[in-house]
Coordinates of C-alpha atoms in Angstrom, one line a residue:
I1 CA 152.6 147.0 149.3
F2 CA 154.9 147.7 152.2
T3 CA 155.6 145.7 155.3
S4 CA 154.7 147.0 158.7
G5 CA 155.6 146.1 162.3
S6 CA 159.4 145.9 161.5
T7 CA 162.2 147.6 163.4
G8 CA 163.8 148.4 160.1
E9 CA 162.9 150.3 157.0
P10 CA 159.6 149.1 155.3
C11 CA 160.2 146.9 152.3
A12 CA 158.3 147.2 149.1
I13 CA 156.6 143.9 148.0
E14 CA 155.2 143.5 144.5
K15 CA 151.8 141.8 144.2
K16 CA 150.3 140.6 140.9
I17 CA 146.6 140.4 140.3
G18 CA 146.9 136.6 139.9
Q19 CA 148.2 136.3 143.5
L20 CA 145.4 138.3 144.9
D21 CA 142.8 136.4 142.8
A22 CA 144.2 133.1 144.1
E23 CA 143.8 134.3 147.7
L24 CA 140.3 135.5 147.1
R25 CA 139.4 132.0 145.7
A26 CA 140.9 130.4 148.8
L27 CA 138.8 132.7 151.1
E28 CA 135.6 131.9 149.2
A29 CA 136.3 128.2 149.2
C30 CA 137.0 128.2 153.0
F31 CA 134.6 130.8 154.3
G32 CA 132.0 131.5 151.5
Q33 CA 129.4 129.2 152.9
I34 CA 129.7 130.8 156.3
A35 CA 129.4 134.3 154.9
G36 CA 126.4 133.4 152.7
D37 CA 124.7 136.6 151.5
A38 CA 125.7 138.6 154.5
V39 CA 126.8 142.3 154.3
I40 CA 130.5 142.7 154.9
Y41 CA 131.5 145.3 157.6
G42 CA 135.0 146.1 158.9
T43 CA 136.9 147.9 161.7
V44 CA 140.2 147.6 159.9
S45 CA 141.5 150.0 157.2
H46 CA 141.5 149.0 153.6
Q47 CA 145.1 150.4 153.5
H48 CA 146.1 147.2 155.3
I49 CA 146.4 144.1 153.1
Y50 CA 144.0 142.2 155.4
G51 CA 141.4 145.0 155.2
L52 CA 141.8 145.3 151.5
L53 CA 141.4 141.6 150.8
F54 CA 138.5 140.9 153.3
R55 CA 136.6 144.2 153.3
V56 CA 136.9 145.2 149.6
L57 CA 138.2 142.6 147.2
W58 CA 136.5 139.5 148.6
P59 CA 133.0 141.0 148.5
L60 CA 133.6 142.5 145.1
A61 CA 134.8 139.2 143.7
S62 CA 132.0 137.2 145.3
G63 CA 129.2 139.6 144.6
R64 CA 128.5 140.5 148.2
V65 CA 127.4 143.9 149.5
F66 CA 130.0 145.7 151.6
Y67 CA 129.7 148.7 153.9
T68 CA 132.3 151.3 152.8
Q69 CA 132.6 153.2 156.1
R70 CA 135.1 151.9 158.6
L71 CA 133.5 151.1 162.0
E72 CA 135.7 152.6 164.7
Y73 CA 133.6 152.2 167.9
P74 CA 131.7 149.3 169.5
E75 CA 128.6 151.5 169.5
Q76 CA 128.8 151.7 165.7
I77 CA 129.1 147.9 165.5
A78 CA 126.1 147.3 167.7
K79 CA 123.9 149.7 165.7
Q80 CA 125.0 149.0 162.1
L81 CA 125.1 145.2 162.3
A82 CA 121.7 144.9 163.9
G83 CA 119.5 145.1 160.8
K84 CA 120.6 142.3 158.5
P85 CA 122.8 139.2 158.2
S86 CA 126.4 140.5 158.6
V87 CA 130.1 139.5 158.7
L88 CA 132.6 141.6 160.7
I89 CA 136.2 142.0 159.6
S90 CA 138.0 143.1 162.8
S91 CA 141.3 142.8 164.7
P92 CA 142.5 141.9 168.2
A93 CA 142.9 145.6 169.1
L94 CA 139.2 146.1 169.0
L95 CA 137.9 142.6 170.0
K96 CA 139.9 142.5 173.2
R97 CA 138.2 145.7 174.4
L98 CA 134.5 145.0 173.8
P99 CA 132.4 146.6 176.5
D100 CA 129.9 144.5 178.5
N101 CA 127.5 147.3 179.0
L102 CA 126.3 147.6 175.4
D103 CA 123.1 145.8 174.2
W104 CA 124.5 143.3 171.7
R105 CA 121.4 141.1 171.4
A106 CA 120.1 142.5 168.0
M107 CA 123.6 142.5 166.5
S108 CA 124.6 139.0 167.7
Q109 CA 121.4 137.5 166.2
Q110 CA 122.4 138.8 162.7
L111 CA 126.1 138.0 162.9
S112 CA 127.2 135.2 160.5
A113 CA 130.9 135.4 161.3
V114 CA 133.6 137.6 162.8
F115 CA 137.2 137.5 161.5
S116 CA 140.4 138.6 163.3
S117 CA 143.9 139.1 161.9
G118 CA 146.9 141.4 162.3
G119 CA 148.1 139.7 165.5
P120 CA 147.2 136.9 167.9
L121 CA 143.9 137.0 169.6
S122 CA 144.2 135.7 173.2
A123 CA 142.0 132.8 174.3
E124 CA 140.4 135.1 176.9
S125 CA 139.4 137.6 174.2
A126 CA 138.0 134.9 172.0
D127 CA 136.0 133.6 174.9
K128 CA 134.6 137.1 175.6
V129 CA 133.6 137.6 171.9
T130 CA 131.9 134.2 171.9
Q131 CA 130.0 135.1 175.1
L132 CA 128.9 138.5 173.9
W133 CA 128.2 137.8 170.2
H134 CA 127.6 134.0 170.2
K135 CA 130.1 133.5 167.5
R136 CA 133.6 132.2 167.9
P137 CA 136.1 134.5 166.1
I138 CA 137.9 133.1 163.0
E139 CA 141.5 134.1 163.1
V140 CA 143.5 134.3 159.9
F141 CA 147.3 134.1 159.9
G142 CA 149.5 135.5 157.1
S143 CA 151.9 138.3 156.2
S144 CA 152.4 141.0 153.6
E145 CA 155.0 138.8 151.8
T146 CA 153.1 135.5 151.9
G147 CA 149.4 136.5 151.8
G148 CA 147.1 134.3 153.8
I149 CA 148.6 131.1 155.2
A150 CA 146.2 129.5 157.7
W151 CA 143.2 129.9 159.9
R152 CA 141.9 128.7 163.3
Q153 CA 138.8 128.9 165.4
S154 CA 140.4 128.1 168.7
E155 CA 138.3 126.1 171.1
N156 CA 138.9 123.8 174.1
G157 CA 142.4 125.2 174.6
S158 CA 143.6 124.3 171.0
S159 CA 145.9 126.9 169.4
S160 CA 146.6 125.0 166.2
W161 CA 146.4 126.5 162.7
Q162 CA 145.1 124.7 159.6
P163 CA 146.3 125.9 156.1
L164 CA 144.0 127.7 153.8
P165 CA 143.0 125.8 150.6
G166 CA 145.9 125.5 148.2
V167 CA 148.6 126.3 150.8
E168 CA 151.3 123.7 151.4
W169 CA 153.6 123.9 154.4
R170 CA 156.5 122.1 156.0
L171 CA 159.0 122.6 158.8
L172 CA 162.8 123.0 158.6
D173 CA 164.7 123.5 161.9
E174 CA 161.4 124.7 163.4
H175 CA 160.9 127.3 160.7
L176 CA 157.7 127.4 158.8
Q177 CA 158.1 127.1 155.1
I178 CA 155.1 127.6 152.7
R179 CA 154.3 127.2 149.0
S180 CA 151.1 128.6 147.6
P181 CA 149.4 130.4 144.7
H182 CA 149.5 133.6 146.9
L183 CA 153.3 133.8 146.3
P184 CA 154.9 135.1 143.1
N185 CA 156.4 131.7 142.2
D186 CA 156.4 128.0 143.1
V187 CA 159.5 128.1 145.3
W188 CA 159.2 127.3 149.0
F189 CA 159.2 130.5 151.0
V190 CA 161.0 130.4 154.3
T191 CA 159.3 132.4 157.0
Q192 CA 160.8 133.7 160.2
D193 CA 157.9 132.1 162.1
R194 CA 158.8 129.2 164.4
A195 CA 156.3 126.4 164.4
A196 CA 155.6 122.8 165.6
L197 CA 153.6 120.0 164.0
R198 CA 150.3 119.3 165.7
D199 CA 147.4 116.8 165.1
G200 CA 146.7 116.1 161.4
N201 CA 147.9 118.8 159.0
K202 CA 148.0 121.5 161.6
F203 CA 150.8 123.5 163.2
E204 CA 151.3 125.7 166.3
L205 CA 153.2 128.9 166.2
L206 CA 156.1 129.3 168.6
G207 CA 157.1 132.9 168.0
R208 CA 159.4 134.7 165.7
S209 CA 163.1 134.3 165.1
D210 CA 163.6 137.9 163.8
R211 CA 162.6 141.3 165.1
I212 CA 159.3 141.6 163.3
I213 CA 156.5 142.3 165.8

């Protein structure tokens, strides 16, 4: 796979099946009970590592039904997710632009969970999703190089992240370091994400120290 969002040339990153399998096991351990037997829908492309993992590989590995067509408009979401228990794999780009004038009642009654990744979701956007859909978005933090790192369901002003199952983390000069089965080896990986320790085993992101968006 290749990185995105950089000001330089995209870098190729090799991924072994074992790394992807480990990440799928972590997703099921963390979110499987929430997803239940819901149908998986998505607004993100399977050409993005987040979309590939959550929209295609996770339902395949867990035996869940998934909808192959990408949902691009709010009207499609309101219609398609109204019939049966559903999980939506989405992004801040769509979630922060949800219209108030659509009838979300049938869809929100069937929604088991909504996921967001690919960038930070503002507290205001998370509040609006919760208001319209009656489900607080679950944000997932990771990168092409590291795979999934942590997740949060920000409430009451908290912006802390908790690691996914199997992910270890530590701080060195404010830089987040991780070690997990999602990486190609057992060596600590130094990210360019700045972070600070918060309550328990959680951390807060403080921005980047490089030019990655």
